């Protein structure tokens, strides 16, 4: 899909630092005069946020794995159509906390769902739209889960955070497998101190978008 915008996604296990990193990526582009739109998945539009609530809230009725998968892609189809594509068509930088690689990792590797089905649903939701850059924040699962627990409180787990450690090990391994196969990925050591992680991400942005120069008179990091 041709568009004048820039589409960047951030991926990783829970607590990898994606939400924190989104802000740094947004600042880098804003300081270079680009209009930035930050979003997240599942979610990003009113309908998709309603679906997010169903997906993340532990409820009395257990979600079937196929329901979970199709709800992820229903939310994504809405997000792509009503927010991501219009932003990219307007030349904005769309930065998304998680996208289809999370479905490949969580539903594909974590739940063991059919990879072919996931790619078929991706085609239906995205119509060929792919991120230009995917920043994979990689770190040992136990560090990520500890960070997420410290931030939210140990008894306040969403539906995914209730999974066992081996589920997240499969998720992490799948992200790394996808990154090894696809040059749109940049893998960052997210166990490093925050300042190092941010410096590494900025170096990736400089390398991938050398044509985007800082604006004269605008402070930049
Ligand atoms: N999901 C999602 C699927 O199963 N399939 C899909 O297709 C999609 C799109 C989303 C859930 O849905 C699943 C995956 C998820 O389980 P969510 O609430 O959005 O749920 O969960 P996460 O994306 O995992 O969000 P988290 O908040 O848990 O993790 P983040 O955003 O990676 O981490 P962040 O930035 O909030 O940082 C966590 C804490 O660590 C600190 C931060 O200050 C914060 O306190 N921190 C650091 N500390 C030390 N050193 C660093 N380098 C640090 N970086 C951050």
PDB file of N, CA and C in Angstrom, residues 71-136:
ATOM      1  N   UNK A  71     -11.550 -11.566  17.573  1.00  0.00           N
ATOM      2  CA  UNK A  71     -11.758 -10.237  18.176  1.00  0.00           C
ATOM      3  C   UNK A  71     -10.514  -9.365  17.992  1.00  0.00           C
ATOM      4  N   UNK A  72      -9.313  -9.956  18.121  1.00  0.00           N
ATOM      5  CA  UNK A  72      -8.079  -9.184  17.881  1.00  0.00           C
ATOM      6  C   UNK A  72      -8.112  -8.595  16.466  1.00  0.00           C
ATOM      7  N   UNK A  73      -8.504  -9.430  15.497  1.00  0.00           N
ATOM      8  CA  UNK A  73      -8.492  -8.947  14.117  1.00  0.00           C
ATOM      9  C   UNK A  73      -9.702  -8.066  13.800  1.00  0.00           C
ATOM     10  N   UNK A  74     -10.820  -8.247  14.490  1.00  0.00           N
ATOM     11  CA  UNK A  74     -11.953  -7.327  14.300  1.00  0.00           C
ATOM     12  C   UNK A  74     -11.544  -5.930  14.762  1.00  0.00           C
ATOM     13  N   UNK A  75     -10.886  -5.867  15.932  1.00  0.00           N
ATOM     14  CA  UNK A  75     -10.413  -4.574  16.437  1.00  0.00           C
ATOM     15  C   UNK A  75      -9.399  -3.979  15.465  1.00  0.00           C
ATOM     16  N   UNK A  76      -8.505  -4.826  14.946  1.00  0.00           N
ATOM     17  CA  UNK A  76      -7.450  -4.337  14.023  1.00  0.00           C
ATOM     18  C   UNK A  76      -8.062  -3.823  12.718  1.00  0.00           C
ATOM     19  N   UNK A  77      -9.047  -4.531  12.188  1.00  0.00           N
ATOM     20  CA  UNK A  77      -9.668  -4.096  10.930  1.00  0.00           C
ATOM     21  C   UNK A  77     -10.267  -2.702  11.087  1.00  0.00           C
ATOM     22  N   UNK A  78     -10.925  -2.474  12.233  1.00  0.00           N
ATOM     23  CA  UNK A  78     -11.531  -1.167  12.495  1.00  0.00           C
ATOM     24  C   UNK A  78     -10.457  -0.087  12.665  1.00  0.00           C
ATOM     25  N   UNK A  79      -9.423  -0.441  13.386  1.00  0.00           N
ATOM     26  CA  UNK A  79      -8.313   0.493  13.654  1.00  0.00           C
ATOM     27  C   UNK A  79      -7.619   0.888  12.345  1.00  0.00           C
ATOM     28  N   UNK A  80      -7.332  -0.115  11.513  1.00  0.00           N
ATOM     29  CA  UNK A  80      -6.656   0.159  10.238  1.00  0.00           C
ATOM     30  C   UNK A  80      -7.532   1.062   9.375  1.00  0.00           C
ATOM     31  N   UNK A  81      -8.828   0.707   9.262  1.00  0.00           N
ATOM     32  CA  UNK A  81      -9.703   1.437   8.340  1.00  0.00           C
ATOM     33  C   UNK A  81      -9.988   2.852   8.812  1.00  0.00           C
ATOM     34  N   UNK A  82     -10.225   3.016  10.122  1.00  0.00           N
ATOM     35  CA  UNK A  82     -10.734   4.333  10.527  1.00  0.00           C
ATOM     36  C   UNK A  82      -9.677   5.227  11.165  1.00  0.00           C
ATOM     37  N   UNK A  83      -8.487   4.685  11.474  1.00  0.00           N
ATOM     38  CA  UNK A  83      -7.461   5.569  12.063  1.00  0.00           C
ATOM     39  C   UNK A  83      -6.105   5.452  11.370  1.00  0.00           C
ATOM     40  N   UNK A  84      -5.603   4.233  11.201  1.00  0.00           N
ATOM     41  CA  UNK A  84      -4.230   4.105  10.686  1.00  0.00           C
ATOM     42  C   UNK A  84      -4.144   4.571   9.235  1.00  0.00           C
ATOM     43  N   UNK A  85      -4.997   4.031   8.368  1.00  0.00           N
ATOM     44  CA  UNK A  85      -4.905   4.402   6.945  1.00  0.00           C
ATOM     45  C   UNK A  85      -5.151   5.893   6.715  1.00  0.00           C
ATOM     46  N   UNK A  86      -6.168   6.503   7.346  1.00  0.00           N
ATOM     47  CA  UNK A  86      -6.344   7.953   7.144  1.00  0.00           C
ATOM     48  C   UNK A  86      -5.136   8.759   7.621  1.00  0.00           C
ATOM     49  N   UNK A  87      -4.532   8.357   8.745  1.00  0.00           N
ATOM     50  CA  UNK A  87      -3.359   9.090   9.256  1.00  0.00           C
ATOM     51  C   UNK A  87      -2.202   8.983   8.263  1.00  0.00           C
ATOM     52  N   UNK A  88      -1.953   7.795   7.749  1.00  0.00           N
ATOM     53  CA  UNK A  88      -0.842   7.603   6.811  1.00  0.00           C
ATOM     54  C   UNK A  88      -1.118   8.332   5.487  1.00  0.00           C
ATOM     55  N   UNK A  89      -2.376   8.316   5.065  1.00  0.00           N
ATOM     56  CA  UNK A  89      -2.728   9.022   3.825  1.00  0.00           C
ATOM     57  C   UNK A  89      -2.511  10.521   3.970  1.00  0.00           C
ATOM     58  N   UNK A  90      -2.651  11.021   5.213  1.00  0.00           N
ATOM     59  CA  UNK A  90      -2.430  12.456   5.475  1.00  0.00           C
ATOM     60  C   UNK A  90      -0.953  12.763   5.719  1.00  0.00           C
ATOM     61  N   UNK A  91      -0.078  11.768   5.597  1.00  0.00           N
ATOM     62  CA  UNK A  91       1.365  11.996   5.740  1.00  0.00           C
ATOM     63  C   UNK A  91       1.862  11.979   7.179  1.00  0.00           C
ATOM     64  N   UNK A  92       1.026  11.513   8.118  1.00  0.00           N
ATOM     65  CA  UNK A  92       1.445  11.496   9.529  1.00  0.00           C
ATOM     66  C   UNK A  92       2.368  10.306   9.821  1.00  0.00           C
ATOM     67  N   UNK A  93       3.033  10.406  10.979  1.00  0.00           N
ATOM     68  CA  UNK A  93       3.793   9.270  11.510  1.00  0.00           C
ATOM     69  C   UNK A  93       2.857   8.558  12.492  1.00  0.00           C
ATOM     70  N   UNK A  94       2.461   7.340  12.166  1.00  0.00           N
ATOM     71  CA  UNK A  94       1.562   6.570  13.032  1.00  0.00           C
ATOM     72  C   UNK A  94       2.405   5.568  13.814  1.00  0.00           C
ATOM     73  N   UNK A  95       2.438   5.745  15.144  1.00  0.00           N
ATOM     74  CA  UNK A  95       3.236   4.872  16.011  1.00  0.00           C
ATOM     75  C   UNK A  95       2.274   4.009  16.818  1.00  0.00           C
ATOM     76  N   UNK A  96       2.398   2.700  16.678  1.00  0.00           N
ATOM     77  CA  UNK A  96       1.424   1.816  17.305  1.00  0.00           C
ATOM     78  C   UNK A  96       2.086   0.859  18.295  1.00  0.00           C
ATOM     79  N   UNK A  97       1.589   0.877  19.530  1.00  0.00           N
ATOM     80  CA  UNK A  97       2.010  -0.036  20.593  1.00  0.00           C
ATOM     81  C   UNK A  97       1.308  -1.373  20.324  1.00  0.00           C
ATOM     82  N   UNK A  98       2.020  -2.299  19.697  1.00  0.00           N
ATOM     83  CA  UNK A  98       1.564  -3.634  19.258  1.00  0.00           C
ATOM     84  C   UNK A  98       0.781  -3.549  17.945  1.00  0.00           C
ATOM     85  N   UNK A  99       0.931  -4.603  17.135  1.00  0.00           N
ATOM     86  CA  UNK A  99       0.170  -4.766  15.891  1.00  0.00           C
ATOM     87  C   UNK A  99       0.147  -6.270  15.586  1.00  0.00           C
ATOM     88  N   UNK A 100       0.099  -6.642  14.321  1.00  0.00           N
ATOM     89  CA  UNK A 100      -0.146  -8.048  13.961  1.00  0.00           C
ATOM     90  C   UNK A 100       0.928  -9.016  14.459  1.00  0.00           C
ATOM     91  N   UNK A 101       2.167  -8.542  14.635  1.00  0.00           N
ATOM     92  CA  UNK A 101       3.188  -9.455  15.173  1.00  0.00           C
ATOM     93  C   UNK A 101       2.788  -9.972  16.557  1.00  0.00           C
ATOM     94  N   UNK A 102       2.018  -9.169  17.311  1.00  0.00           N
ATOM     95  CA  UNK A 102       1.527  -9.661  18.608  1.00  0.00           C
ATOM     96  C   UNK A 102       0.555 -10.819  18.416  1.00  0.00           C
ATOM     97  N   UNK A 103      -0.265 -10.772  17.364  1.00  0.00           N
ATOM     98  CA  UNK A 103      -1.172 -11.900  17.107  1.00  0.00           C
ATOM     99  C   UNK A 103      -0.372 -13.143  16.718  1.00  0.00           C
ATOM    100  N   UNK A 104       0.678 -12.919  15.896  1.00  0.00           N
ATOM    101  CA  UNK A 104       1.532 -14.067  15.517  1.00  0.00           C
ATOM    102  C   UNK A 104       2.168 -14.677  16.772  1.00  0.00           C
ATOM    103  N   UNK A 105       2.623 -13.815  17.693  1.00  0.00           N
ATOM    104  CA  UNK A 105       3.347 -14.305  18.870  1.00  0.00           C
ATOM    105  C   UNK A 105       2.390 -14.870  19.935  1.00  0.00           C
ATOM    106  N   UNK A 106       1.326 -14.120  20.264  1.00  0.00           N
ATOM    107  CA  UNK A 106       0.451 -14.544  21.378  1.00  0.00           C
ATOM    108  C   UNK A 106      -0.543 -15.617  20.939  1.00  0.00           C
ATOM    109  N   UNK A 107      -1.281 -15.338  19.830  1.00  0.00           N
ATOM    110  CA  UNK A 107      -2.278 -16.329  19.415  1.00  0.00           C
ATOM    111  C   UNK A 107      -1.600 -17.481  18.657  1.00  0.00           C
ATOM    112  N   UNK A 108      -0.594 -17.147  17.819  1.00  0.00           N
ATOM    113  CA  UNK A 108       0.086 -18.177  17.038  1.00  0.00           C
ATOM    114  C   UNK A 108       0.967 -19.055  17.910  1.00  0.00           C
ATOM    115  N   UNK A 109       2.033 -18.476  18.467  1.00  0.00           N
ATOM    116  CA  UNK A 109       2.976 -19.290  19.256  1.00  0.00           C
ATOM    117  C   UNK A 109       2.455 -19.563  20.671  1.00  0.00           C
ATOM    118  N   UNK A 110       1.862 -18.535  21.306  1.00  0.00           N
ATOM    119  CA  UNK A 110       1.392 -18.712  22.686  1.00  0.00           C
ATOM    120  C   UNK A 110       0.257 -19.713  22.770  1.00  0.00           C
ATOM    121  N   UNK A 111      -0.797 -19.500  21.959  1.00  0.00           N
ATOM    122  CA  UNK A 111      -1.977 -20.382  22.015  1.00  0.00           C
ATOM    123  C   UNK A 111      -1.870 -21.575  21.065  1.00  0.00           C
ATOM    124  N   UNK A 112      -0.930 -21.497  20.115  1.00  0.00           N
ATOM    125  CA  UNK A 112      -0.793 -22.601  19.151  1.00  0.00           C
ATOM    126  C   UNK A 112      -1.826 -22.560  18.046  1.00  0.00           C
ATOM    127  N   UNK A 113      -2.351 -21.374  17.727  1.00  0.00           N
ATOM    128  CA  UNK A 113      -3.360 -21.289  16.669  1.00  0.00           C
ATOM    129  C   UNK A 113      -2.705 -21.306  15.293  1.00  0.00           C
ATOM    130  N   UNK A 114      -3.488 -21.686  14.306  1.00  0.00           N
ATOM    131  CA  UNK A 114      -2.994 -21.930  12.953  1.00  0.00           C
ATOM    132  C   UNK A 114      -2.392 -20.662  12.323  1.00  0.00           C
ATOM    133  N   UNK A 115      -1.122 -20.764  11.914  1.00  0.00           N
ATOM    134  CA  UNK A 115      -0.440 -19.594  11.339  1.00  0.00           C
ATOM    135  C   UNK A 115      -1.063 -19.148  10.024  1.00  0.00           C
ATOM    136  N   UNK A 116      -1.529 -20.130   9.225  1.00  0.00           N
ATOM    137  CA  UNK A 116      -2.151 -19.785   7.948  1.00  0.00           C
ATOM    138  C   UNK A 116      -3.417 -18.959   8.159  1.00  0.00           C
ATOM    139  N   UNK A 117      -4.203 -19.355   9.178  1.00  0.00           N
ATOM    140  CA  UNK A 117      -5.428 -18.606   9.486  1.00  0.00           C
ATOM    141  C   UNK A 117      -5.078 -17.178   9.912  1.00  0.00           C
ATOM    142  N   UNK A 118      -4.032 -17.045  10.724  1.00  0.00           N
ATOM    143  CA  UNK A 118      -3.622 -15.700  11.179  1.00  0.00           C
ATOM    144  C   UNK A 118      -3.239 -14.827   9.973  1.00  0.00           C
ATOM    145  N   UNK A 119      -2.499 -15.393   9.017  1.00  0.00           N
ATOM    146  CA  UNK A 119      -2.098 -14.597   7.847  1.00  0.00           C
ATOM    147  C   UNK A 119      -3.302 -14.241   6.972  1.00  0.00           C
ATOM    148  N   UNK A 120      -4.289 -15.161   6.902  1.00  0.00           N
ATOM    149  CA  UNK A 120      -5.507 -14.856   6.133  1.00  0.00           C
ATOM    150  C   UNK A 120      -6.260 -13.686   6.779  1.00  0.00           C
ATOM    151  N   UNK A 121      -6.373 -13.723   8.112  1.00  0.00           N
ATOM    152  CA  UNK A 121      -7.062 -12.632   8.812  1.00  0.00           C
ATOM    153  C   UNK A 121      -6.273 -11.326   8.686  1.00  0.00           C
ATOM    154  N   UNK A 122      -4.931 -11.430   8.707  1.00  0.00           N
ATOM    155  CA  UNK A 122      -4.103 -10.227   8.546  1.00  0.00           C
ATOM    156  C   UNK A 122      -4.350  -9.596   7.180  1.00  0.00           C
ATOM    157  N   UNK A 123      -4.447 -10.425   6.166  1.00  0.00           N
ATOM    158  CA  UNK A 123      -4.702  -9.909   4.820  1.00  0.00           C
ATOM    159  C   UNK A 123      -6.067  -9.197   4.778  1.00  0.00           C
ATOM    160  N   UNK A 124      -7.075  -9.808   5.414  1.00  0.00           N
ATOM    161  CA  UNK A 124      -8.424  -9.221   5.405  1.00  0.00           C
ATOM    162  C   UNK A 124      -8.458  -7.889   6.158  1.00  0.00           C
ATOM    163  N   UNK A 125      -7.681  -7.790   7.239  1.00  0.00           N
ATOM    164  CA  UNK A 125      -7.719  -6.561   8.060  1.00  0.00           C
ATOM    165  C   UNK A 125      -6.818  -5.465   7.507  1.00  0.00           C
ATOM    166  N   UNK A 126      -5.708  -5.858   6.869  1.00  0.00           N
ATOM    167  CA  UNK A 126      -4.673  -4.868   6.527  1.00  0.00           C
ATOM    168  C   UNK A 126      -4.606  -4.535   5.037  1.00  0.00           C
ATOM    169  N   UNK A 127      -5.102  -5.411   4.185  1.00  0.00           N
ATOM    170  CA  UNK A 127      -5.053  -5.182   2.737  1.00  0.00           C
ATOM    171  C   UNK A 127      -3.649  -4.778   2.290  1.00  0.00           C
ATOM    172  N   UNK A 128      -2.644  -5.477   2.774  1.00  0.00           N
ATOM    173  CA  UNK A 128      -1.273  -5.227   2.322  1.00  0.00           C
ATOM    174  C   UNK A 128      -0.526  -4.177   3.126  1.00  0.00           C
ATOM    175  N   UNK A 129      -1.202  -3.501   4.054  1.00  0.00           N
ATOM    176  CA  UNK A 129      -0.499  -2.497   4.872  1.00  0.00           C
ATOM    177  C   UNK A 129       0.475  -3.187   5.827  1.00  0.00           C
ATOM    178  N   UNK A 130       1.734  -2.742   5.827  1.00  0.00           N
ATOM    179  CA  UNK A 130       2.748  -3.285   6.735  1.00  0.00           C
ATOM    180  C   UNK A 130       3.514  -2.120   7.367  1.00  0.00           C
ATOM    181  N   UNK A 131       4.008  -2.307   8.588  1.00  0.00           N
ATOM    182  CA  UNK A 131       4.861  -1.267   9.188  1.00  0.00           C
ATOM    183  C   UNK A 131       6.163  -1.128   8.397  1.00  0.00           C
ATOM    184  N   UNK A 132       6.696   0.114   8.334  1.00  0.00           N
ATOM    185  CA  UNK A 132       8.030   0.302   7.734  1.00  0.00           C
ATOM    186  C   UNK A 132       9.125  -0.101   8.718  1.00  0.00           C
ATOM    187  N   UNK A 133       8.820   0.033  10.019  1.00  0.00           N
ATOM    188  CA  UNK A 133       9.790  -0.338  11.061  1.00  0.00           C
ATOM    189  C   UNK A 133       9.025  -0.962  12.227  1.00  0.00           C
ATOM    190  N   UNK A 134       9.545  -2.080  12.715  1.00  0.00           N
ATOM    191  CA  UNK A 134       9.008  -2.686  13.937  1.00  0.00           C
ATOM    192  C   UNK A 134      10.136  -2.771  14.954  1.00  0.00           C
ATOM    193  N   UNK A 135       9.973  -2.052  16.064  1.00  0.00           N
ATOM    194  CA  UNK A 135      10.974  -2.068  17.137  1.00  0.00           C
ATOM    195  C   UNK A 135      10.581  -3.184  18.106  1.00  0.00           C
ATOM    196  N   UNK A 136      11.425  -4.211  18.182  1.00  0.00           N
ATOM    197  CA  UNK A 136      11.166  -5.307  19.119  1.00  0.00           C
ATOM    198  C   UNK A 136      11.988  -5.067  20.384  1.00  0.00           C
TER     199      UNK A 136
END
